[in-house]
Amino acid sequence: MPGEGGKTDMERIGLFSEMEYITVGDKYVSPFNRPFNEAASKNRQMLPGGSKEMSSLQAGYFDSQFTRIFEGEGYVNLNQVRRRYMMAESKKNLGKAFIPSSGEKKPSGLGSYYGTVGGPVPFFSAQLRPRDKYKPPGKNLYTNPGKKGTGYGYANVTIGKQLSHSSDLYDAAKLNYKKDNEEHHRLLKGSPFKLNLHPKDYFDSNPYFLETPLPPIKREEKKENLLKPFKPSSPGKKAGGMKAGTFEPYPSHSADPYVVKVGKVIPGKGEKVFHPPNGPKSRPMESIMALNVKRALNVKNYKTASADTLGKQLVF
């Protein structure tokens, strides 16, 4: 059926012709009665023989017969090997084994040496050592009793003799410095040497020095502000229908000139209108598996084809 724009359904889909139907005229077969795998019930099938479980019997292993790791080895008695080793070790002894004359002795109590090998130790004996006769020390040194007083402001209190008084001038240091200075100036000859070529920081001692006097300083005159704050003569007006609240009167009406509108230009019969070409059309894509199935199973052999023949022809 033609749709919008005068195009058919096939042109809108993008196909050149309508798809063919493969199963036209076939009898209807219900999916419940249709066999799932028809080839599985024909010819001889592979029989695996069932699964085996692990058990103590030989049937539970992969080998039909139990095989040993070492075949033909001799039997070894561990007791016999242990006795041979003990006999070889006993031959290394030079004499007989040590046997004590009597049983071991148990200590009788804490601090007792009964039952020990060495016996009592004299260093740990509780007996006192012999000591020399006590000689008392000599008497202390007898001296005169201490003198009373702290030493500050008291005479004849210290161990040494009292120091004798010696007078000292009040300005002795100042007088000595004055004498040394006079002696120094007496030994000087002439005035100190002064060099006129001493380096200076600038060519002149004052880099800002000018021969001409500076002009007088201009002082800016301060102008008095004569502006006064604005004060309206009357309170503000409220807006109304006659525009009484505005600063200016309502603007006068100005008539607009009449202009004829330009209509759409209709092209003539000889002139052609440019229409852009249609873009690439999309079409449904099929998988590789579906294409191989269609090639192997077509209109001519779909009735006589079997699963074996299809399996040989299908190559993925």
XYZ file of C-alpha atoms in Angstrom:
316
model
C 0.000 0.000 0.000
C 1.363 3.484 -0.798
C 2.182 5.418 2.381
C 3.133 8.991 3.055
C 4.902 10.784 0.185
C 3.660 8.338 -2.456
C 6.175 5.530 -1.524
C 5.313 1.867 -1.224
C 6.139 -0.277 1.805
C 8.977 -2.031 -0.017
C 10.638 1.300 -0.900
C 10.412 2.477 2.702
C 11.993 -0.760 4.023
C 14.781 -0.617 1.420
C 14.248 -4.025 -0.285
C 13.971 -4.603 -4.012
C 11.390 -7.381 -3.736
C 9.331 -9.199 -1.151
C 11.026 -12.060 0.731
C 10.150 -15.580 -0.451
C 8.435 -18.114 1.817
C 10.158 -21.534 2.101
C 7.426 -23.603 3.756
C 4.557 -22.836 1.356
C 2.211 -25.813 0.988
C 3.821 -27.975 3.737
C 1.686 -29.925 6.156
C 1.422 -28.528 9.657
C 3.357 -30.497 12.244
C 2.781 -29.733 15.925
C 5.953 -28.936 17.926
C 4.867 -31.489 20.546
C 4.850 -34.360 18.017
C 8.011 -33.230 16.219
C 11.125 -35.303 17.285
C 13.899 -33.278 18.906
C 16.779 -35.235 17.364
C 15.629 -37.644 14.726
C 19.127 -38.947 13.927
C 19.644 -40.047 17.555
C 17.102 -42.875 17.169
C 18.573 -44.282 13.931
C 21.658 -46.420 13.234
C 24.146 -47.546 15.893
C 24.912 -45.167 18.800
C 28.016 -44.823 21.011
C 27.695 -46.702 24.360
C 30.116 -45.369 27.020
C 29.482 -48.209 29.474
C 28.506 -46.171 32.530
C 30.594 -44.452 35.209
C 32.831 -46.177 37.787
C 32.980 -45.346 41.467
C 36.024 -45.505 43.744
C 36.066 -48.724 45.779
C 38.421 -51.335 47.226
C 37.909 -53.567 44.203
C 40.061 -53.465 41.101
C 37.078 -52.221 39.048
C 37.316 -48.829 40.751
C 40.777 -48.156 39.235
C 41.826 -47.417 35.695
C 44.225 -50.427 35.485
C 42.924 -53.934 35.266
C 45.696 -55.279 37.548
C 47.400 -53.772 40.589
C 51.045 -53.002 39.806
C 53.831 -52.624 42.356
C 56.349 -49.802 42.352
C 59.316 -52.116 43.005
C 59.130 -55.669 41.710
C 61.575 -58.364 42.849
C 63.034 -56.472 45.820
C 64.061 -58.462 48.914
C 62.241 -58.407 52.238
C 63.941 -56.288 54.886
C 63.303 -56.867 58.594
C 63.617 -53.605 60.495
C 64.231 -55.310 63.843
C 67.138 -57.236 62.375
C 68.655 -54.046 60.935
C 68.249 -52.273 64.314
C 70.019 -55.138 66.171
C 72.941 -55.132 63.728
C 73.403 -51.411 64.281
C 73.381 -51.844 68.091
C 76.004 -54.639 67.845
C 78.273 -52.470 65.695
C 77.992 -49.608 68.171
C 78.730 -51.888 71.159
C 82.047 -52.986 69.570
C 83.255 -49.389 69.820
C 83.188 -49.505 73.673
C 86.678 -49.927 75.250
C 85.443 -51.430 78.521
C 82.350 -52.544 80.278
C 79.397 -50.309 80.936
C 79.529 -48.209 84.139
C 77.427 -49.699 86.938
C 77.132 -47.760 90.246
C 77.999 -49.666 93.438
C 74.783 -48.735 95.148
C 71.586 -46.857 94.430
C 71.366 -43.098 94.329
C 71.030 -41.170 97.573
C 68.233 -38.695 98.120
C 68.868 -35.370 99.913
C 67.638 -35.265 103.482
C 66.639 -31.634 103.511
C 67.368 -28.078 102.378
C 71.026 -27.110 102.939
C 72.200 -30.705 103.466
C 75.091 -32.189 101.465
C 73.982 -35.784 102.009
C 73.795 -37.630 98.713
C 76.025 -35.214 96.783
C 79.178 -36.278 94.944
C 81.517 -33.538 96.204
C 80.382 -33.335 99.786
C 80.192 -30.142 101.869
C 81.802 -26.961 100.526
C 83.898 -25.154 103.195
C 83.243 -21.763 101.601
C 79.531 -22.028 102.403
C 80.168 -23.155 106.000
C 78.323 -21.299 108.748
C 81.340 -21.416 111.142
C 82.952 -18.047 111.900
C 86.474 -17.317 110.750
C 89.215 -16.506 113.307
C 89.714 -12.750 113.619
C 92.434 -10.522 115.121
C 92.000 -8.730 118.417
C 90.084 -5.475 118.135
C 92.224 -2.378 118.427
C 90.301 0.805 119.087
C 91.297 3.848 117.003
C 93.180 6.811 118.539
C 91.612 9.848 120.097
C 90.373 12.771 118.052
C 92.352 16.018 117.595
C 91.699 18.487 120.359
C 91.409 22.163 119.251
C 90.246 25.435 120.744
C 86.545 26.111 120.519
C 85.341 28.022 117.476
C 85.318 31.780 117.570
C 82.002 33.491 117.595
C 81.030 35.693 114.672
C 80.302 35.273 110.925
C 83.569 36.833 109.736
C 81.904 39.833 108.123
C 82.624 42.879 110.239
C 84.454 40.944 112.967
C 88.222 40.965 113.464
C 90.423 37.951 114.251
C 87.717 35.397 113.344
C 89.266 33.683 110.261
C 92.020 31.068 110.229
C 94.645 33.419 108.771
C 95.872 36.738 110.060
C 93.908 39.905 109.630
C 94.877 41.928 106.535
C 96.451 45.317 107.129
C 94.659 48.412 105.843
C 96.125 50.259 102.819
C 94.710 53.569 101.561
C 93.618 53.925 97.893
C 92.825 57.100 95.952
C 89.249 57.567 94.761
C 90.129 58.493 91.119
C 93.262 56.414 90.745
C 92.181 54.833 87.427
C 91.255 58.187 85.917
C 94.553 59.790 86.954
C 96.563 56.887 85.539
C 94.764 57.131 82.155
C 95.463 60.867 82.040
C 99.166 60.314 82.639
C 99.381 57.660 79.947
C 97.620 59.903 77.433
C 99.966 62.807 78.090
C 102.975 60.560 77.656
C 101.553 59.326 74.351
C 101.076 62.854 72.958
C 104.557 63.847 74.067
C 106.106 61.094 71.982
C 104.173 62.098 68.813
C 105.996 64.194 66.185
C 103.918 66.515 63.981
C 100.228 66.307 63.087
C 98.558 63.109 61.829
C 98.937 62.359 58.097
C 95.761 63.051 56.044
C 95.381 61.938 52.396
C 93.374 64.158 50.043
C 92.623 61.266 47.641
C 90.318 59.464 49.988
C 87.624 57.617 47.946
C 84.129 58.982 48.096
C 80.722 57.470 47.299
C 79.841 60.260 44.777
C 81.692 62.979 42.850
C 80.243 65.520 45.244
C 79.448 65.112 48.870
C 75.857 66.214 48.112
C 74.529 64.781 44.793
C 71.340 66.876 45.063
C 73.163 70.223 45.241
C 72.010 72.858 42.683
C 73.589 76.261 41.958
C 70.269 77.914 41.066
C 67.641 78.176 43.748
C 64.564 76.013 43.470
C 61.288 77.590 42.304
C 58.653 78.208 44.921
C 56.352 75.341 45.732
C 53.015 75.535 43.957
C 50.152 74.861 46.189
C 46.920 73.638 44.750
C 44.003 75.827 45.537
C 41.126 73.977 47.044
C 37.866 74.777 45.320
C 34.852 75.013 47.461
C 32.048 72.644 46.513
C 28.979 74.763 45.886
C 26.793 71.707 45.162
C 23.894 71.254 47.475
C 21.886 68.069 47.967
C 18.866 67.746 45.688
C 15.586 68.238 47.384
C 12.390 67.674 45.375
C 9.868 70.498 45.502
C 6.999 68.133 46.071
C 6.574 64.419 46.927
C 6.751 61.792 44.180
C 3.757 61.262 41.957
C 2.014 57.909 41.704
C 1.545 56.220 38.329
C -1.967 56.487 36.919
C -3.843 55.980 33.665
C -2.810 59.432 32.380
C 0.959 58.900 33.017
C 1.056 61.640 35.677
C 3.875 59.907 37.600
C 6.515 60.209 34.834
C 9.111 62.913 34.396
C 8.019 63.658 30.831
C 4.513 63.808 29.294
C 3.123 60.820 27.427
C 4.722 60.634 23.903
C 2.517 61.583 20.956
C 1.282 58.919 18.503
C 3.219 58.542 15.250
C 1.542 56.805 12.302
C 3.494 53.912 10.773
C 3.728 53.878 6.948
C 1.925 51.001 5.186
C 4.335 48.510 3.558
C 3.178 45.652 1.325
C 4.523 42.256 2.453
C 6.422 40.194 -0.080
C 4.737 36.844 -0.758
C 6.272 33.479 -1.618
C 7.813 33.223 -5.087
C 6.276 30.322 -6.982
C 8.644 28.899 -9.624
C 7.423 28.569 -13.176
C 6.912 25.431 -15.149
C 10.275 25.646 -16.873
C 12.245 26.070 -13.624
C 13.129 22.883 -11.670
C 13.279 22.749 -7.888
C 16.407 21.101 -6.402
C 15.646 18.051 -4.251
C 18.591 16.396 -2.424
C 19.081 12.661 -3.131
C 17.978 10.115 -0.546
C 20.604 8.760 1.841
C 21.699 5.093 2.045
C 18.872 2.783 3.023
C 19.273 0.384 5.907
C 18.205 -3.224 5.555
C 18.103 -6.171 7.976
C 21.365 -8.111 8.395
C 21.555 -11.875 8.778
C 24.178 -13.868 10.646
C 26.733 -16.166 9.018
C 25.069 -19.223 10.552
C 21.723 -18.324 8.991
C 23.354 -17.784 5.569
C 25.072 -21.180 5.722
C 21.792 -22.842 6.689
C 20.023 -21.231 3.730
C 22.768 -22.304 1.338
C 22.665 -25.904 2.563
C 18.875 -26.047 2.894
C 17.118 -24.395 -0.063
C 13.833 -24.688 -1.926
C 14.956 -27.654 -4.000
C 16.282 -30.000 -1.293
C 14.402 -29.035 1.880
C 12.088 -32.061 1.540
C 14.780 -34.688 0.882
C 17.536 -33.248 3.136
C 18.505 -35.149 6.310
C 20.601 -34.285 9.370
C 23.657 -36.253 8.131
C 23.832 -34.467 4.800
C 23.292 -31.079 6.403
C 26.051 -31.718 8.944
C 28.554 -32.414 6.115
C 27.583 -29.334 4.115
C 27.498 -26.868 7.006
C 30.962 -25.436 7.576
C 31.361 -22.767 10.254
